[in-house]
XYZ file of N, CA and C in Angstrom:
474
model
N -174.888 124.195 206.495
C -174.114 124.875 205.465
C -174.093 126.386 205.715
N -175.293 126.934 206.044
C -175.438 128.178 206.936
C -174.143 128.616 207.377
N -174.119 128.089 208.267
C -173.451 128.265 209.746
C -172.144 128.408 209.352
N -171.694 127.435 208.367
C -170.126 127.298 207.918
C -170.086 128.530 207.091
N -171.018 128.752 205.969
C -170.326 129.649 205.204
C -170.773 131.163 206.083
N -171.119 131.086 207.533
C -170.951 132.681 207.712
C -169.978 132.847 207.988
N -168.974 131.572 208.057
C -167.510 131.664 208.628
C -166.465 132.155 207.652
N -167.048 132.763 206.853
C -166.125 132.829 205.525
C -166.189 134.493 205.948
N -166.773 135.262 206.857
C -166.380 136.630 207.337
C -165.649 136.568 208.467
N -164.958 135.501 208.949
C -164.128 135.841 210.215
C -163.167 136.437 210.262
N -162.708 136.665 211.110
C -161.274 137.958 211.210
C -160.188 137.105 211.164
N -159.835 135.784 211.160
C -158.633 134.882 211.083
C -159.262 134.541 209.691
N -157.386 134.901 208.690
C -157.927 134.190 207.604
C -157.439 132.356 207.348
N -157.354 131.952 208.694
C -157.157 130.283 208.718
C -158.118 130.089 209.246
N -158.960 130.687 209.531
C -160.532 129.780 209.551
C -161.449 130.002 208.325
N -160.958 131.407 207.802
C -161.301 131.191 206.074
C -160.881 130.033 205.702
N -159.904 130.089 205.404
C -158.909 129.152 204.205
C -159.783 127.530 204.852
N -160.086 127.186 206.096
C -160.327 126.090 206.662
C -162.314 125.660 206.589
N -162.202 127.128 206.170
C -164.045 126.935 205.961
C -164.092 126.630 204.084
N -163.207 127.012 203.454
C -163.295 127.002 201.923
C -162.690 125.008 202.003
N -161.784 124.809 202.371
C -161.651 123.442 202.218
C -162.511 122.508 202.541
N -163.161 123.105 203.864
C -164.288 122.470 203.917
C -165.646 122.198 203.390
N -165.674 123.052 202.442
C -166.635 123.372 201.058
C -166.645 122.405 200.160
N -165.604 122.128 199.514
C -164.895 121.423 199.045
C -165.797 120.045 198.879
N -166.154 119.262 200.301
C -167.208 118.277 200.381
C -168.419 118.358 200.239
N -169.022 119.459 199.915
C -170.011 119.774 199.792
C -170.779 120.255 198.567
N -171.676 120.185 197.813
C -172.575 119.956 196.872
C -173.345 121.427 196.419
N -173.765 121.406 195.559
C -174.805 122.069 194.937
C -174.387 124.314 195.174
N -175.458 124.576 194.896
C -175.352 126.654 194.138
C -174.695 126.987 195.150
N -175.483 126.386 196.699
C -174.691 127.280 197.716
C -173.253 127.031 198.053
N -172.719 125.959 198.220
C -170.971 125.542 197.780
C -170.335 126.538 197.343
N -171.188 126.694 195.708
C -170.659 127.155 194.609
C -170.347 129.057 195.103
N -171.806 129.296 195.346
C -171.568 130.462 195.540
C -170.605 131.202 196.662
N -170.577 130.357 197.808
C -169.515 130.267 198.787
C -168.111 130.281 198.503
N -167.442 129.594 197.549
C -166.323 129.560 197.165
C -166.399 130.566 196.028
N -167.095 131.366 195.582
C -166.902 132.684 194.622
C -166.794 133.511 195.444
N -167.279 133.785 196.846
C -167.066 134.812 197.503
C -165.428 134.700 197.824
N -164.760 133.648 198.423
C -163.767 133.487 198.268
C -162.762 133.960 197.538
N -163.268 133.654 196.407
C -162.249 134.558 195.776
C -162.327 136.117 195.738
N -163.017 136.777 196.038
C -162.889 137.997 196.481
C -161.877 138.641 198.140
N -161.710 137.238 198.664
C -160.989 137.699 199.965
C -159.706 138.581 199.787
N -159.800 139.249 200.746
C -158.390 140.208 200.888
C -157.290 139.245 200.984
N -157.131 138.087 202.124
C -156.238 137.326 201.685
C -156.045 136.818 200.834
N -154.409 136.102 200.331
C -154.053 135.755 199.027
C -154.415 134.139 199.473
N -154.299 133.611 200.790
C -154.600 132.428 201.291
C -155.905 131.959 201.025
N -156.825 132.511 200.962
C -157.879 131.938 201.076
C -158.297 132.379 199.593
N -158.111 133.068 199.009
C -158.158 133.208 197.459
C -157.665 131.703 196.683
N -156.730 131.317 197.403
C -155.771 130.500 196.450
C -156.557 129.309 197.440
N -156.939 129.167 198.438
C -157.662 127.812 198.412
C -159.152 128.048 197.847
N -159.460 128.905 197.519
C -160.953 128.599 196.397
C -160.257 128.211 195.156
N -159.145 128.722 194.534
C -158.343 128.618 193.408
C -158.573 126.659 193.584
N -158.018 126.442 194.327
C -157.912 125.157 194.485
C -158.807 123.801 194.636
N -159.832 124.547 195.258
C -161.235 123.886 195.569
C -161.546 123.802 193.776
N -161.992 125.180 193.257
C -162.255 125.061 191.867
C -161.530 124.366 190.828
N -160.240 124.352 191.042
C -159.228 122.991 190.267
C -160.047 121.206 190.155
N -159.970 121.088 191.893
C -160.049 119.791 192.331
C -161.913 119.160 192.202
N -162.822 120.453 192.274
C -164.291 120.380 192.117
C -164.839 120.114 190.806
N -163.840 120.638 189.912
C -164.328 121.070 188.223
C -165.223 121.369 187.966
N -166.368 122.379 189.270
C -167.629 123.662 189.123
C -167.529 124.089 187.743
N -168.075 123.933 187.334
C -168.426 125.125 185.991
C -169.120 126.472 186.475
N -170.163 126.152 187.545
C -170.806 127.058 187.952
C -169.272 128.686 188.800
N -168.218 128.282 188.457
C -166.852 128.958 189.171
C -166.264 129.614 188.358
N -166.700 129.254 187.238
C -166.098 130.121 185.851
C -166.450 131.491 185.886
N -167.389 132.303 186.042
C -167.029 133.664 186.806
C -166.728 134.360 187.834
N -166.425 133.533 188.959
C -165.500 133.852 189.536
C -164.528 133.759 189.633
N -163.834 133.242 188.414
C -162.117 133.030 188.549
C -161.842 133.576 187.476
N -162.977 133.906 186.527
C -162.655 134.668 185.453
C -162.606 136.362 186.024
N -163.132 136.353 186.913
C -162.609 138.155 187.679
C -161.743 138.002 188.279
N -161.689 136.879 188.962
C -160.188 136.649 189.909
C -158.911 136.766 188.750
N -158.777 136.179 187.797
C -157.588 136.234 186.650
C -157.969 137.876 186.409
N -158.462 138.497 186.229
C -158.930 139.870 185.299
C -158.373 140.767 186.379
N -158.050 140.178 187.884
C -158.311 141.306 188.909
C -156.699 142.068 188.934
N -156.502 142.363 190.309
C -155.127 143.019 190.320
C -154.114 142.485 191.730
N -155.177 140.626 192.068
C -154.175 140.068 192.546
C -152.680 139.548 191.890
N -152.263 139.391 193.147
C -150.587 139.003 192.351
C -150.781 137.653 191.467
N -149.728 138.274 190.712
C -149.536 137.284 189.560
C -149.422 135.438 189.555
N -149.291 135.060 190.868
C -148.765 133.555 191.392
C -150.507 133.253 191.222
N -151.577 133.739 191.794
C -152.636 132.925 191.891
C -153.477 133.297 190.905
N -153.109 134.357 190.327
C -154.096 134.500 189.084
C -153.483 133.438 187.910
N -152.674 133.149 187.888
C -152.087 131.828 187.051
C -152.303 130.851 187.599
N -152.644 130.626 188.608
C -153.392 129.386 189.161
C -154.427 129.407 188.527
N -155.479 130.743 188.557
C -156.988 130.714 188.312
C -156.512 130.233 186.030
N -155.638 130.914 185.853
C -155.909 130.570 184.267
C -155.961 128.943 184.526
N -154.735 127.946 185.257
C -155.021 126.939 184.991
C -155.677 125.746 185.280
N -156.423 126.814 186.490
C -158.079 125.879 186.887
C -159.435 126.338 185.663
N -158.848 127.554 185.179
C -160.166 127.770 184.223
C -159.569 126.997 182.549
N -158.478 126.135 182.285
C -157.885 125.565 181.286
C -158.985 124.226 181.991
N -158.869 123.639 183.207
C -159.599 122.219 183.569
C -161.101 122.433 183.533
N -161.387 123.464 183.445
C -163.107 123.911 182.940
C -163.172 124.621 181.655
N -162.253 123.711 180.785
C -162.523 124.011 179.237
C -163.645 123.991 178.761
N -164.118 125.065 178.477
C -165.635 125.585 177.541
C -165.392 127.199 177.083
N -166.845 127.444 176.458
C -166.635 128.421 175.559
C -165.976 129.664 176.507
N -166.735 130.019 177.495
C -167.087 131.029 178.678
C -165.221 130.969 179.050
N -164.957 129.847 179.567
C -163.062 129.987 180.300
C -162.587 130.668 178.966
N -162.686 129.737 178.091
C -161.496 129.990 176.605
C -161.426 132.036 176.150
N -163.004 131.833 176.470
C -162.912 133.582 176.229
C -161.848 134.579 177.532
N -162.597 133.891 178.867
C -161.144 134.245 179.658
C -160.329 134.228 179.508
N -159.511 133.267 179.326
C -158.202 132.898 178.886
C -157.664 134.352 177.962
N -158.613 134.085 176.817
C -157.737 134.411 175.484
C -157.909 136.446 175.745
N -158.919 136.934 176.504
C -159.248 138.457 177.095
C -157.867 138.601 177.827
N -157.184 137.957 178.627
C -155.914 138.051 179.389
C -154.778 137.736 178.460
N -154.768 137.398 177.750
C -153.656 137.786 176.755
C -152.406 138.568 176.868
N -153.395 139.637 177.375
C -152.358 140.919 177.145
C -152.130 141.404 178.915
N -152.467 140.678 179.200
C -152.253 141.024 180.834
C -150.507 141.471 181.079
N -151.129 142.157 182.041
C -149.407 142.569 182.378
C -148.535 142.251 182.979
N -148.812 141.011 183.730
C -147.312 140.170 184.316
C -147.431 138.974 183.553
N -146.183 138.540 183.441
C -145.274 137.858 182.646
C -145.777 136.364 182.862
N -145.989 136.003 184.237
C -146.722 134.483 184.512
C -147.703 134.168 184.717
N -148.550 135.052 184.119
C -149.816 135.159 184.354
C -150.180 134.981 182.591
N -149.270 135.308 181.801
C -149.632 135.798 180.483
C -149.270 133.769 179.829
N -148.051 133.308 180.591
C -147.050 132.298 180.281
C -147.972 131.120 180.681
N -148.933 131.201 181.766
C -149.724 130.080 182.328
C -150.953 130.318 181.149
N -151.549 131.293 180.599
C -152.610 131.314 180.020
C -152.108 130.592 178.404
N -150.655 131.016 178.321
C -150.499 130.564 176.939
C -150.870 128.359 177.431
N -150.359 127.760 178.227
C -149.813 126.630 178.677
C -151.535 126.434 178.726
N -152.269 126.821 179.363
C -153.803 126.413 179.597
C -154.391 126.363 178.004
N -154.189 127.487 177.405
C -154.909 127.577 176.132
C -154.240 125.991 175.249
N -152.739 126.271 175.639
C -152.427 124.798 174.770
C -153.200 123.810 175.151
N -153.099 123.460 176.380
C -153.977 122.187 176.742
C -155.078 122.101 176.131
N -156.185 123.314 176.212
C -157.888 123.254 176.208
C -158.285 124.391 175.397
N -157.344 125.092 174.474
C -157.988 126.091 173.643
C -158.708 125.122 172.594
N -159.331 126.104 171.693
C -160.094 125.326 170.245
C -159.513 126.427 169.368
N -160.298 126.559 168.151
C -160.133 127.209 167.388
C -160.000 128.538 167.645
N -161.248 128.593 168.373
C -161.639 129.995 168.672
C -160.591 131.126 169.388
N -159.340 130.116 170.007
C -158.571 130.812 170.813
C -156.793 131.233 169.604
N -157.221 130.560 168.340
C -156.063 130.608 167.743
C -155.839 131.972 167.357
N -156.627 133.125 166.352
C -156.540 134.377 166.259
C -155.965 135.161 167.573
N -156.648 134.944 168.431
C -155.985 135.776 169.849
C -155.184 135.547 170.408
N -154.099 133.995 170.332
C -153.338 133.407 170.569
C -152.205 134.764 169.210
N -152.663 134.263 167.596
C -151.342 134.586 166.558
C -151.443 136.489 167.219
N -152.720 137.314 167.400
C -152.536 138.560 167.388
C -151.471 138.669 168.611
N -151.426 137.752 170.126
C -151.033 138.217 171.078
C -149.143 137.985 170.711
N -149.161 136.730 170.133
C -147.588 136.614 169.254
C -147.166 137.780 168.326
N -147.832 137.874 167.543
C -147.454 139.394 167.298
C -147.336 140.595 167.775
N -147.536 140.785 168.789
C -147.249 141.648 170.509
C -146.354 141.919 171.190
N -146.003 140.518 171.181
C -145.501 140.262 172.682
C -144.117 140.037 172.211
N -143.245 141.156 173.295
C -141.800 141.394 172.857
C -140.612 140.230 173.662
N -141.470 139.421 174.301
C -140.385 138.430 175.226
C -140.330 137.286 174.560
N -138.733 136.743 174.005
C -138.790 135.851 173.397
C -139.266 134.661 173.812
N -139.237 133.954 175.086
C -139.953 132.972 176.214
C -141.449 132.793 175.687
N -142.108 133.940 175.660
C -143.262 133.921 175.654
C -143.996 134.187 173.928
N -143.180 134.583 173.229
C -143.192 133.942 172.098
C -143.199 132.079 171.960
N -142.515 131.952 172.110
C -142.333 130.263 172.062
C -143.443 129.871 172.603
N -143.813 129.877 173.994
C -145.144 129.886 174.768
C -146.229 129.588 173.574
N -146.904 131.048 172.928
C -147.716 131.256 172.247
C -147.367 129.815 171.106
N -146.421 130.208 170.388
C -146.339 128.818 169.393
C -146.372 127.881 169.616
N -146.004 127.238 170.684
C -146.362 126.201 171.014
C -147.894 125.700 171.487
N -148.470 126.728 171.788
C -149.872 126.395 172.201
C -150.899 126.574 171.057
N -150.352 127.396 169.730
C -150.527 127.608 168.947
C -150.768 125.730 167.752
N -149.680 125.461 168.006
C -149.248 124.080 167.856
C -150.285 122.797 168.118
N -150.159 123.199 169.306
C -151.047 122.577 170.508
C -152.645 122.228 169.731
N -152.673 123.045 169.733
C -154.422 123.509 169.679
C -154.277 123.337 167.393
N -153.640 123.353 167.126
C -153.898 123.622 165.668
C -153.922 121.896 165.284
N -153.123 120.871 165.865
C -152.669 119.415 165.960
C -153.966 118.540 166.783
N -155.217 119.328 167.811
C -155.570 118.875 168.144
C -156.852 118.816 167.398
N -157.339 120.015 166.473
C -158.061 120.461 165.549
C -157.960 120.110 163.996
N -156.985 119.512 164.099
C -156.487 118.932 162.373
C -156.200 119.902 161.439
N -155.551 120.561 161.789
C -154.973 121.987 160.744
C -153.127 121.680 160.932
């Protein structure tokens, strides 16, 4: 396991991306911690296959690293990936992610968090859900919010 994850500093990022998939089969902190470094890569490739590993793994132990990966100032395509791998590791820790990005500043990044929170918000995400509707000037993403609003209020019995 060594050996593989020193491969996660090579200068080709397809032997990144090919050392993170290969993680993937593999077990226990060091995995875990291996594919968090990942998401720190300069590439968007090998970012988005930890994105993916953490989807398909359902780590809990990944929830802060994808909760900086969503927070960071990669492009907007994989940080909406990370909201809706941290929606499939619904708990307290994602939901607070989730609902902190709210106010994020691209548009599909804001639209995937509303769609995750519908799936796997609780209660806790409804206030930050109605404040961010009261915000947010795009009618799209209005609807978004209500509906997840919906979502989550139908799944809670309100």
């Amino acid at each position: 396991m060594h050996r593989l994850c020193a491969l996660l500093e090579d200068a080709s990022a397809g032997v990144r991306v090919a050392v993170v998939r290969a993680l993937e089969a593999a077990r226990g902190p060091e995995r875990d911690a291996a594919i968090g470094r990942a998401f720190e890569d300069s590439s968007a490739e090998v970012a988005g296959a930890a994105i993916g590993v953490a989807r398909r793994t359902e780590s809990i132990a990944l929830v802060p690293a994808l909760t900086r990966f969503l927070a960071s100032k990669h492009a907007a395509e994989p940080r909406a990936e990370a909201a809706r791998a941290l929606a499939q590791l619904a708990g307290p820790e994602s939901l607070r992610a989730l609902c902190a990005q709210l106010t994020d500043g691209e548009y599909e990044v804001r639209l995937a968090i509303a769609d995750a929170l519908g799936i796997a918000g609780d209660a806790s995400a409804l206030e930050p859900l109605r404040s961010a509707l009261d915000h947010e000037p795009d009618a799209d993403l209005q609807a978004a919010y209500r509906e997840a609003l919906a979502q989550i209020s139908e799944r809670i019995g309100r």
